Amino acid sequence: MTQDQLKQAVAQAAVDHILPKLDAKSIVGWGTGSTANSFIYALAKHKMEFDGAVASSEATAARLKGHGIPVYELNTVSDLEFYVDGADESDERLNLIKGGGAALTREKIVAAVAKTFICIAGASKLVPVLGAFPLPVEVSPMARSHVARGRVKLGGDPGYREGVVTDNGNVILDVFNLQIVNPIELETRINAIVGVVTNGLFAARGADLLLLGTSEGVKSLTR
Ligand code: 5RP
């Protein structure tokens, strides 16, 4: 199976999981990235069966609107049953690294509001220990050097992601050479550095369900 076919398979599995629970008033939280885009494609076919979406990035919002799916501001939404998104890495406890697409802050906000976070990913994203994928950290631009100097607090080697400005007007540092044995502790520690907006560890609020695309079919892992 190609990577694209795996993405389509997990996107369809997410649709099969949530569709019976949606009604005309339901609003779905939407992630960012190529796997989340496959989910747009799969759920857009059923757009008459739910109300609309909250998007975790400007790119996702534009794509949703292109498919005729209404996009709501999160502040106007009182109830969000599902958030569906990809990941850069997951461990078996469904702690995640996200933010490869620089949308981590809005992704984390929408995930925090949703009752159920469904992560969809190809099998290569499942790892025994998080950290081979460099951990994205969104930083206020004026604090970039200050945060990067805090190597010990970050737990690894930060690199500036050149040319990237987030939807919130911030920059990204990617932290290399990590072996994250205690994801909640590192998530909390990095978020405490002045100038950090958020980091791409989703451990305090990890996924509730991981739909993992494998050559033998889609496997379900729960937290
Ligand atoms: C964007 C993300 C994405 O979910 C993550 O990078 C995975 O992307 P893809 O589905 O394209 O592999 O966190 O900020």
CSV table of C-alpha atoms and ligand atoms in Angstrom, one decimal:
chain,number,residue,atom,x,y,z
A,1,MET,CA,0.0,0.0,0.0
A,2,THR,CA,1.3,3.5,-0.8
A,3,GLN,CA,1.4,6.3,1.9
A,4,ASP,CA,-1.6,7.9,0.1
A,5,GLN,CA,-3.6,4.7,0.2
A,6,LEU,CA,-2.8,4.4,4.0
A,7,LYS,CA,-4.0,8.0,4.5
A,8,GLN,CA,-7.2,7.4,2.6
A,9,ALA,CA,-7.8,4.2,4.6
A,10,VAL,CA,-7.4,5.8,8.0
A,11,ALA,CA,-9.5,8.9,6.9
A,12,GLN,CA,-12.3,6.5,5.9
A,13,ALA,CA,-12.0,4.6,9.2
A,14,ALA,CA,-12.4,8.0,11.0
A,15,VAL,CA,-15.5,8.7,8.9
A,16,ASP,CA,-16.9,5.3,9.7
A,17,HIS,CA,-16.3,5.9,13.4
A,18,ILE,CA,-17.8,9.3,13.7
A,19,LEU,CA,-20.6,9.4,11.1
A,20,PRO,CA,-23.1,7.4,13.0
A,21,LYS,CA,-22.6,9.8,16.0
A,22,LEU,CA,-23.1,13.0,13.9
A,23,ASP,CA,-26.3,14.9,13.4
A,24,ALA,CA,-27.5,18.1,11.7
A,25,LYS,CA,-26.1,20.2,14.5
A,26,SER,CA,-22.7,18.5,14.9
A,27,ILE,CA,-19.5,20.5,14.4
A,28,VAL,CA,-16.3,18.6,13.8
A,29,GLY,CA,-12.8,19.8,14.9
A,30,TRP,CA,-10.4,19.5,12.0
A,31,GLY,CA,-6.6,19.1,12.0
A,32,THR,CA,-4.0,20.2,9.5
A,33,GLY,CA,-1.7,18.3,7.1
A,34,SER,CA,-2.0,15.7,4.4
A,35,THR,CA,-3.8,13.1,6.5
A,36,ALA,CA,-6.3,15.6,7.8
A,37,ASN,CA,-6.8,16.6,4.1
A,38,SER,CA,-7.7,13.0,3.3
A,39,PHE,CA,-10.2,13.2,6.1
A,40,ILE,CA,-11.7,16.4,4.5
A,41,TYR,CA,-12.1,14.6,1.2
A,42,ALA,CA,-13.7,11.5,2.9
A,43,LEU,CA,-16.1,13.4,5.2
A,44,ALA,CA,-17.0,16.1,2.6
A,45,LYS,CA,-19.1,13.4,0.8
A,46,HIS,CA,-21.4,13.4,3.9
A,47,LYS,CA,-21.5,17.2,4.3
A,48,MET,CA,-25.3,17.2,4.5
A,49,GLU,CA,-25.2,15.0,7.6
A,50,PHE,CA,-23.5,17.5,9.9
A,51,ASP,CA,-23.4,21.3,10.4
A,52,GLY,CA,-19.8,22.3,9.9
A,53,ALA,CA,-16.3,22.5,11.2
A,54,VAL,CA,-13.8,24.3,13.4
A,55,ALA,CA,-10.4,24.4,11.7
A,56,SER,CA,-7.0,24.2,13.3
A,57,SER,CA,-5.3,26.4,10.5
A,58,GLU,CA,-6.0,28.9,7.8
A,59,ALA,CA,-5.0,26.2,5.2
A,60,THR,CA,-7.6,23.7,6.6
A,61,ALA,CA,-10.3,26.4,6.8
A,62,ALA,CA,-9.7,27.3,3.1
A,63,ARG,CA,-9.8,23.7,2.1
A,64,LEU,CA,-13.0,23.0,4.1
A,65,LYS,CA,-14.7,26.0,2.5
A,66,GLY,CA,-13.6,24.8,-0.9
A,67,HIS,CA,-15.5,21.6,-0.2
A,68,GLY,CA,-18.6,23.6,0.8
A,69,ILE,CA,-18.3,22.8,4.5
A,70,PRO,CA,-19.1,25.8,6.8
A,71,VAL,CA,-16.3,26.9,9.1
A,72,TYR,CA,-17.0,28.3,12.5
A,73,GLU,CA,-14.9,30.3,15.0
A,74,LEU,CA,-14.1,28.1,18.0
A,75,ASN,CA,-15.4,30.8,20.3
A,76,THR,CA,-18.9,30.6,18.9
A,77,VAL,CA,-19.1,26.8,19.3
A,78,SER,CA,-20.3,25.3,22.6
A,79,ASP,CA,-20.0,21.6,21.8
A,80,LEU,CA,-17.3,19.8,19.9
A,81,GLU,CA,-17.6,16.0,20.1
A,82,PHE,CA,-14.7,15.1,17.8
A,83,TYR,CA,-11.3,16.4,16.8
A,84,VAL,CA,-9.6,14.5,14.0
A,85,ASP,CA,-6.0,15.1,13.0
A,86,GLY,CA,-2.8,13.4,11.9
A,87,ALA,CA,0.5,13.3,13.9
A,88,ASP,CA,4.2,13.3,13.3
A,89,GLU,CA,4.8,10.6,15.9
A,90,SER,CA,2.7,8.6,18.4
A,91,ASP,CA,3.8,6.3,21.1
A,92,GLU,CA,1.7,3.3,22.3
A,93,ARG,CA,0.1,5.4,25.0
A,94,LEU,CA,-1.1,7.9,22.3
A,95,ASN,CA,1.2,10.7,23.4
A,96,LEU,CA,2.0,12.6,20.2
A,97,ILE,CA,4.4,14.9,18.6
A,98,LYS,CA,2.6,17.3,16.3
A,99,GLY,CA,3.5,20.6,14.5
A,100,GLY,CA,5.4,19.4,11.4
A,101,GLY,CA,3.0,21.7,9.6
A,102,ALA,CA,3.5,24.5,12.1
A,103,ALA,CA,-0.2,24.5,13.2
A,104,LEU,CA,0.5,23.0,16.7
A,105,THR,CA,-1.0,25.8,18.8
A,106,ARG,CA,-4.4,25.9,17.1
A,107,GLU,CA,-4.4,22.1,16.9
A,108,LYS,CA,-3.8,21.9,20.6
A,109,ILE,CA,-6.5,24.4,21.4
A,110,VAL,CA,-9.1,22.6,19.3
A,111,ALA,CA,-8.0,19.2,20.7
A,112,ALA,CA,-8.4,20.6,24.2
A,113,VAL,CA,-12.0,21.6,23.5
A,114,ALA,CA,-13.1,18.4,21.8
A,115,LYS,CA,-14.5,15.6,23.8
A,116,THR,CA,-12.8,12.9,21.7
A,117,PHE,CA,-9.5,13.3,19.9
A,118,ILE,CA,-9.1,10.8,17.0
A,119,CYS,CA,-5.6,10.6,15.6
A,120,ILE,CA,-5.2,9.2,12.1
A,121,ALA,CA,-1.8,8.1,10.8
A,122,GLY,CA,0.2,5.6,8.8
A,123,ALA,CA,2.0,2.8,10.8
A,124,SER,CA,5.4,4.5,10.3
A,125,LYS,CA,4.3,7.2,12.8
A,126,LEU,CA,4.0,4.7,15.7
A,127,VAL,CA,7.3,4.7,17.7
A,128,PRO,CA,8.4,3.1,20.9
A,129,VAL,CA,9.8,6.4,22.3
A,130,LEU,CA,9.0,9.9,21.0
A,131,GLY,CA,11.7,12.2,19.8
A,132,ALA,CA,13.2,11.0,16.5
A,133,PHE,CA,11.0,13.5,14.9
A,134,PRO,CA,12.3,17.0,16.0
A,135,LEU,CA,9.9,18.5,18.5
A,136,PRO,CA,8.3,21.8,17.2
A,137,VAL,CA,8.1,24.7,19.6
A,138,GLU,CA,6.1,27.8,18.7
A,139,VAL,CA,7.8,30.9,20.0
A,140,SER,CA,7.1,34.6,20.0
A,141,PRO,CA,9.5,36.1,17.5
A,142,MET,CA,11.3,38.4,20.0
A,143,ALA,CA,12.0,35.5,22.3
A,144,ARG,CA,13.5,33.2,19.6
A,145,SER,CA,17.2,33.5,20.8
A,146,HIS,CA,16.3,33.5,24.5
A,147,VAL,CA,14.3,30.2,24.1
A,148,ALA,CA,17.0,28.7,21.9
A,149,ARG,CA,19.7,29.4,24.5
A,150,GLY,CA,17.7,27.3,27.0
A,151,ARG,CA,19.1,24.0,25.7
A,152,VAL,CA,18.9,22.3,29.1
A,153,LYS,CA,15.3,23.2,29.6
A,154,LEU,CA,14.4,22.2,26.1
A,155,GLY,CA,16.2,18.8,26.6
A,156,GLY,CA,17.8,18.8,23.1
A,157,ASP,CA,19.3,20.9,20.3
A,158,PRO,CA,17.0,23.6,18.9
A,159,GLY,CA,17.1,24.7,15.3
A,160,TYR,CA,15.2,27.7,13.8
A,161,ARG,CA,12.7,26.7,11.1
A,162,GLU,CA,13.7,29.2,8.4
A,163,GLY,CA,11.0,31.1,6.6
A,164,VAL,CA,8.1,29.8,8.6
A,165,VAL,CA,5.6,32.1,10.3
A,166,THR,CA,2.7,30.5,12.0
A,167,ASP,CA,-1.0,31.5,11.6
A,168,ASN,CA,-0.5,33.3,14.9
A,169,GLY,CA,2.5,35.4,13.7
A,170,ASN,CA,5.1,33.4,15.6
A,171,VAL,CA,8.2,31.3,14.6
A,172,ILE,CA,9.1,27.7,15.1
A,173,LEU,CA,12.1,26.1,16.8
A,174,ASP,CA,12.5,22.4,16.2
A,175,VAL,CA,14.3,20.5,19.0
A,176,PHE,CA,16.5,17.7,17.8
A,177,ASN,CA,18.1,14.7,19.6
A,178,LEU,CA,15.4,14.0,22.1
A,179,GLN,CA,14.4,10.7,23.6
A,180,ILE,CA,11.2,11.6,25.4
A,181,VAL,CA,10.6,9.1,28.2
A,182,ASN,CA,8.3,11.4,30.2
A,183,PRO,CA,6.2,13.4,27.6
A,184,ILE,CA,4.0,15.2,30.1
A,185,GLU,CA,7.0,16.4,32.2
A,186,LEU,CA,8.8,17.7,29.0
A,187,GLU,CA,5.6,19.3,27.7
A,188,THR,CA,5.0,21.1,30.9
A,189,ARG,CA,8.7,22.1,31.3
A,190,ILE,CA,9.0,23.6,27.8
A,191,ASN,CA,5.7,25.4,28.1
A,192,ALA,CA,7.0,27.1,31.2
A,193,ILE,CA,9.8,28.9,29.3
A,194,VAL,CA,9.0,32.6,28.9
A,195,GLY,CA,8.4,33.3,25.2
A,196,VAL,CA,7.1,29.8,24.3
A,197,VAL,CA,3.6,29.8,23.0
A,198,THR,CA,3.2,26.1,23.0
A,199,ASN,CA,5.1,23.0,22.1
A,200,GLY,CA,4.2,20.0,19.9
A,201,LEU,CA,3.9,17.4,22.6
A,202,PHE,CA,0.4,16.3,23.0
A,203,ALA,CA,0.7,14.3,26.2
A,204,ALA,CA,-1.3,16.1,28.9
A,205,ARG,CA,-4.1,15.8,26.3
A,206,GLY,CA,-3.1,13.0,23.9
A,207,ALA,CA,-5.3,11.2,21.5
A,208,ASP,CA,-8.1,9.1,22.8
A,209,LEU,CA,-8.1,6.8,19.7
A,210,LEU,CA,-5.4,6.2,17.2
A,211,LEU,CA,-6.5,4.8,13.8
A,212,LEU,CA,-3.3,3.4,12.4
A,213,GLY,CA,-3.0,2.4,8.7
A,214,THR,CA,-1.0,-0.8,8.2
A,215,SER,CA,-0.6,-3.2,5.2
A,216,GLU,CA,-3.0,-5.6,7.1
A,217,GLY,CA,-5.7,-2.9,7.5
A,218,VAL,CA,-6.5,-0.1,10.0
A,219,LYS,CA,-5.7,-0.9,13.6
A,220,SER,CA,-7.4,0.8,16.5
A,221,LEU,CA,-5.4,1.8,19.6
A,222,THR,CA,-6.9,3.5,22.6
A,223,ARG,CA,-5.3,5.5,25.4
B,1,5RP,C1,0.6,19.9,11.4
B,1,5RP,C2,0.6,18.5,12.1
B,1,5RP,C3,0.3,17.3,11.2
B,1,5RP,O1,-0.8,16.6,11.8
B,1,5RP,C4,1.5,16.5,11.2
B,1,5RP,O2,2.6,17.2,10.7
B,1,5RP,C5,1.3,15.3,10.3
B,1,5RP,O3,1.1,15.7,9.0
B,1,5RP,P1,0.8,14.7,7.8
B,1,5RP,O4,-0.6,14.2,8.0
B,1,5RP,O5,1.0,15.5,6.5
B,1,5RP,O6,1.8,13.6,7.9
B,1,5RP,O7,0.8,18.4,13.2
B,1,5RP,O8,1.0,20.9,12.3
